[in-house]
XYZ file of C-alpha atoms in Angstrom:
153
model
C -51.391 35.053 138.287
C -48.035 35.847 136.699
C -44.648 34.399 137.523
C -41.616 36.608 136.953
C -38.089 35.369 137.102
C -34.793 37.155 136.946
C -31.609 35.119 136.616
C -27.963 36.003 136.666
C -25.967 33.211 135.103
C -22.304 32.801 134.450
C -22.144 31.052 131.088
C -19.059 29.726 129.409
C -18.885 28.896 125.731
C -16.854 25.707 125.523
C -17.642 25.059 121.877
C -14.742 24.963 119.483
C -14.774 26.419 116.025
C -11.979 25.438 113.730
C -11.606 26.781 110.243
C -8.441 24.886 109.549
C -7.051 26.680 106.556
C -8.159 28.869 103.698
C -6.869 28.419 100.148
C -4.342 31.156 100.941
C -3.195 29.214 104.010
C -2.886 26.030 101.944
C -0.803 27.997 99.447
C 1.435 29.351 102.231
C 1.887 25.830 103.629
C 2.999 24.525 100.214
C 5.413 27.445 99.856
C 6.771 26.822 103.378
C 7.021 23.059 102.886
C 7.095 22.239 99.144
C 7.459 18.505 99.828
C 3.740 18.562 100.680
C 3.260 18.566 96.934
C 6.084 16.174 96.064
C 9.747 15.575 96.845
C 12.123 18.041 95.202
C 9.357 20.432 94.122
C 10.719 23.981 93.998
C 8.235 26.870 93.997
C 9.184 29.754 91.714
C 6.263 32.072 92.374
C 2.669 32.268 93.506
C -0.372 34.130 92.196
C 1.388 34.204 88.822
C -0.670 36.197 86.328
C -1.668 34.277 83.214
C -4.306 35.247 80.663
C -7.321 33.520 82.271
C -6.397 34.386 85.904
C -3.748 33.671 88.542
C -1.802 30.445 89.107
C -1.864 29.587 92.834
C 1.650 28.118 92.897
C 4.112 27.909 90.025
C 7.254 25.836 90.274
C 9.649 23.246 88.898
C 9.739 19.506 89.582
C 12.813 17.306 90.022
C 12.967 16.717 86.248
C 12.989 20.423 85.399
C 9.380 20.497 84.216
C 7.259 23.522 85.025
C 4.420 22.783 87.439
C 1.160 24.710 87.626
C -0.690 24.117 90.904
C -4.362 24.924 91.461
C -5.507 24.779 95.102
C -9.043 24.180 96.352
C -9.992 24.184 100.021
C -12.995 21.919 99.499
C -13.821 19.027 97.191
C -12.544 19.862 93.716
C -14.936 19.437 90.828
C -14.786 19.623 87.057
C -14.660 23.444 87.127
C -11.351 23.317 89.008
C -9.922 20.835 86.493
C -10.974 23.013 83.552
C -9.531 26.095 85.268
C -6.201 24.294 85.739
C -6.230 23.171 82.087
C -6.701 26.800 80.960
C -3.784 27.939 83.118
C -1.555 25.220 81.673
C -2.435 26.189 78.108
C -1.626 29.823 78.925
C 1.766 28.851 80.406
C 2.558 26.591 77.425
C 2.180 29.542 75.038
C 5.049 31.304 76.873
C 7.544 28.434 77.051
C 8.877 25.467 75.143
C 9.322 23.471 78.359
C 7.084 20.621 79.446
C 4.311 21.774 81.802
C 2.550 19.622 84.398
C -0.677 20.462 86.167
C -1.489 19.424 89.723
C -4.859 19.973 91.356
C -4.538 20.151 95.150
C -7.596 19.680 97.375
C -8.763 17.532 100.288
C -10.528 15.298 97.734
C -12.089 15.349 94.290
C -15.629 14.764 93.134
C -16.305 11.234 91.945
C -16.843 12.203 88.308
C -13.731 14.391 88.171
C -10.933 11.785 88.172
C -11.665 10.677 84.604
C -11.513 14.264 83.317
C -8.181 14.784 85.108
C -6.731 11.676 83.484
C -8.110 12.572 80.040
C -6.435 15.987 80.223
C -3.174 14.504 81.540
C -3.444 16.326 84.867
C -2.682 15.080 88.365
C -4.404 15.216 91.746
C -2.715 15.586 95.124
C -4.838 15.194 98.250
C -3.966 17.788 100.880
C -5.907 18.308 104.073
C -6.459 21.934 105.187
C -5.979 20.827 108.813
C -2.468 19.575 107.999
C -1.721 22.908 106.305
C -2.858 24.800 109.408
C -0.583 22.641 111.580
C 2.382 23.293 109.277
C 1.763 27.037 109.319
C 1.514 27.038 113.098
C 4.785 25.092 113.352
C 6.463 27.381 110.811
C 5.366 30.517 112.685
C 6.690 29.097 115.964
C 9.956 28.032 114.362
C 10.322 31.488 112.823
C 9.885 33.171 116.199
C 12.400 30.822 117.815
C 14.951 31.592 115.115
C 14.343 35.312 115.528
C 14.753 35.219 119.301
C 17.612 32.721 119.101
C 16.069 30.485 121.728
C 13.174 28.196 122.423
C 9.771 29.790 122.871
C 7.512 28.364 125.571
C 3.815 28.138 124.838
């Protein structure tokens, strides 16, 4: 009255998982290709220690202003804006130069734009997938330069 079955199957997992880029990867992409942020942006350092934490990317714009960049991998909310504002205040205490703040994320929460504008900060949309593609291209280009020839995939 019982039915037993034994099966031997050859299964293939054809599902794709893509974690495009972490915040670190987004940071590396900006450092590798600063024009992702804006034309003529020049990174000076990354993970710069300031009193409330670490600035993701620190640089200079085409007008010589210091730029503090805060990167978020997902939708940026008010917390990210306030964090960026704290970093800017910390940097301003160390310099007499003008300091800009740019929040980088795929998008921002609906209620966040007004706070950004009120604090005089900027938003730059950057897709983690694009960052992953840039890093992949940069790694390939680096290998080609090292070998002195084209690398076939």
